[in-house]
mmCIF file of C-alpha atoms in Angstrom:
data_model
loop_
_atom_site.group_PDB
_atom_site.id
_atom_site.type_symbol
_atom_site.label_atom_id
_atom_site.label_comp_id
_atom_site.label_asym_id
_atom_site.label_seq_id
_atom_site.Cartn_x
_atom_site.Cartn_y
_atom_site.Cartn_z
ATOM 1 C CA MET A 71 -17.639 -46.223 151.617
ATOM 2 C CA ARG A 72 -20.741 -47.186 152.396
ATOM 3 C CA LEU A 73 -22.802 -49.157 149.922
ATOM 4 C CA CYS A 74 -26.134 -49.922 150.845
ATOM 5 C CA ILE A 75 -27.811 -51.720 147.686
ATOM 6 C CA SER A 76 -31.130 -53.458 148.878
ATOM 7 C CA VAL A 77 -31.753 -55.620 145.071
ATOM 8 C CA HIS A 78 -33.267 -58.749 145.461
ATOM 9 C CA PHE A 79 -33.669 -60.852 142.462
ATOM 10 C CA ILE A 80 -36.774 -62.723 143.227
ATOM 11 C CA LEU A 81 -39.367 -59.268 143.865
ATOM 12 C CA ASN A 82 -43.028 -60.263 143.620
ATOM 13 C CA HIS A 83 -45.170 -57.108 143.025
ATOM 14 C CA ARG A 84 -45.832 -56.534 146.545
ATOM 15 C CA LYS A 85 -42.441 -54.792 147.496
ATOM 16 C CA ILE A 86 -41.213 -51.318 148.353
ATOM 17 C CA VAL A 87 -37.014 -51.234 147.363
ATOM 18 C CA LEU A 88 -35.191 -49.027 148.981
ATOM 19 C CA VAL A 89 -32.279 -48.046 147.920
ATOM 20 C CA ALA A 90 -29.270 -46.088 149.418
ATOM 21 C CA VAL A 91 -25.495 -44.749 147.689
ATOM 22 C CA GLN A 92 -23.492 -42.402 149.577
ATOM 23 C CA ASP A 93 -19.722 -41.427 149.779
ATOM 24 C CA GLU A 94 -18.276 -43.607 147.004
ATOM 25 C CA GLY A 95 -20.258 -46.064 145.704
ATOM 26 C CA SER A 96 -19.624 -45.097 141.647
ATOM 27 C CA ARG A 97 -16.888 -47.466 141.328
ATOM 28 C CA HIS A 98 -19.954 -50.130 142.294
ATOM 29 C CA MET A 99 -22.897 -49.016 140.912
ATOM 30 C CA SER A 100 -21.501 -50.508 137.050
ATOM 31 C CA PRO A 101 -23.427 -53.934 137.860
ATOM 32 C CA ALA A 102 -26.135 -52.764 139.028
ATOM 33 C CA VAL A 103 -27.309 -50.234 136.670
ATOM 34 C CA ASN A 104 -29.775 -52.794 135.109
ATOM 35 C CA ALA A 105 -31.272 -54.202 137.798
ATOM 36 C CA LEU A 106 -31.797 -50.420 139.535
ATOM 37 C CA LYS A 107 -33.526 -49.879 135.738
ATOM 38 C CA ARG A 108 -36.080 -52.510 136.747
ATOM 39 C CA LEU A 109 -36.968 -51.408 139.710
ATOM 40 C CA GLY A 110 -37.719 -48.078 137.981
ATOM 41 C CA ALA A 111 -34.390 -45.783 138.312
ATOM 42 C CA VAL A 112 -34.508 -43.967 134.904
ATOM 43 C CA ASP A 113 -31.110 -42.297 133.469
ATOM 44 C CA PRO A 114 -28.976 -40.688 135.043
ATOM 45 C CA VAL A 115 -28.571 -43.870 137.402
ATOM 46 C CA MET A 116 -24.822 -43.595 138.111
ATOM 47 C CA VAL A 117 -23.673 -41.737 140.966
ATOM 48 C CA ASP A 118 -20.624 -39.255 140.798
ATOM 49 C CA PHE A 119 -17.551 -39.765 142.561
ATOM 50 C CA ARG A 120 -18.306 -39.491 146.085
ATOM 51 C CA GLY A 121 -21.849 -38.576 145.714
ATOM 52 C CA SER A 122 -25.582 -40.403 147.204
ATOM 53 C CA TYR A 123 -28.120 -41.599 145.372
ATOM 54 C CA ALA A 124 -31.597 -42.750 146.418
ATOM 55 C CA LEU A 125 -34.525 -44.668 144.764
ATOM 56 C CA VAL A 126 -38.099 -46.120 146.036
ATOM 57 C CA GLY A 127 -38.516 -48.406 143.586
ATOM 58 C CA ASN A 128 -41.111 -51.927 142.202
ATOM 59 C CA PRO A 129 -39.981 -54.544 140.604
ATOM 60 C CA MET A 130 -43.536 -54.517 138.638
ATOM 61 C CA THR A 131 -43.517 -54.158 135.025
ATOM 62 C CA ALA A 132 -46.223 -51.505 135.028
ATOM 63 C CA LYS A 133 -44.515 -48.503 137.516
ATOM 64 C CA PRO A 134 -46.314 -47.388 140.432
ATOM 65 C CA PRO A 135 -46.827 -43.173 139.990
ATOM 66 C CA TRP A 136 -44.643 -43.164 143.715
ATOM 67 C CA ILE A 137 -41.517 -44.656 141.884
ATOM 68 C CA THR A 138 -38.470 -41.872 142.670
ATOM 69 C CA GLN A 139 -34.582 -41.391 142.737
ATOM 70 C CA GLU A 140 -32.627 -38.080 144.083
ATOM 71 C CA LYS A 141 -28.978 -37.856 143.089
ATOM 72 C CA ARG A 142 -26.774 -35.305 144.095
ATOM 73 C CA LEU A 143 -23.247 -34.393 143.409
ATOM 74 C CA SER A 144 -20.312 -34.744 145.853
ATOM 75 C CA GLY A 145 -20.395 -31.850 148.516
ATOM 76 C CA GLN A 146 -23.965 -31.681 148.014
ATOM 77 C CA GLY A 147 -25.009 -34.046 151.122
ATOM 78 C CA PRO A 148 -26.957 -37.107 151.238
ATOM 79 C CA SER A 149 -29.538 -38.037 148.847
ATOM 80 C CA GLU A 150 -33.240 -37.487 150.764
ATOM 81 C CA ILE A 151 -36.507 -38.635 149.622
ATOM 82 C CA ASN A 152 -39.868 -38.425 151.240
ATOM 83 C CA ILE A 153 -42.647 -39.324 149.888
ATOM 84 C CA ASN A 154 -46.361 -40.921 150.694
ATOM 85 C CA ILE A 155 -47.002 -44.242 148.945
ATOM 86 C CA PRO A 156 -50.558 -45.178 148.787
ATOM 87 C CA LEU A 157 -51.463 -48.544 150.732
ATOM 88 C CA SER A 158 -54.127 -50.988 149.825
ATOM 89 C CA SER A 159 -55.279 -53.412 152.483
ATOM 90 C CA SER A 160 -56.519 -55.515 149.188
ATOM 91 C CA ALA A 161 -54.632 -58.350 147.950
#
C-alpha cells in the first residue's frame, strides 16, 4: 500500500499542499476527507479500491483558481496533475 497524504493542520495561506494516494488508500481516506475538502477537494474525494487520487490544494478560505484534483479507477494508471502555479514575490 502506498498512501502519502501531506495534510498539515497548522497551515498558513502561503502553502501549496500536494496529496497523492496510489494502490490502496480507500480504507484510510474517510478520516482525511474533511481535511482534503478544507484544501479545496470536491466530491467525489473517496478513492475506490486500488484506485488513485491526486490533489494540489491550498488552505485559504478564498481558494485560488489553480486548485485541482484527479481520480482514477483501479487499472487506469496513476492520477497525474500537471499545472502551472503563479508564484508572486510579494508578501
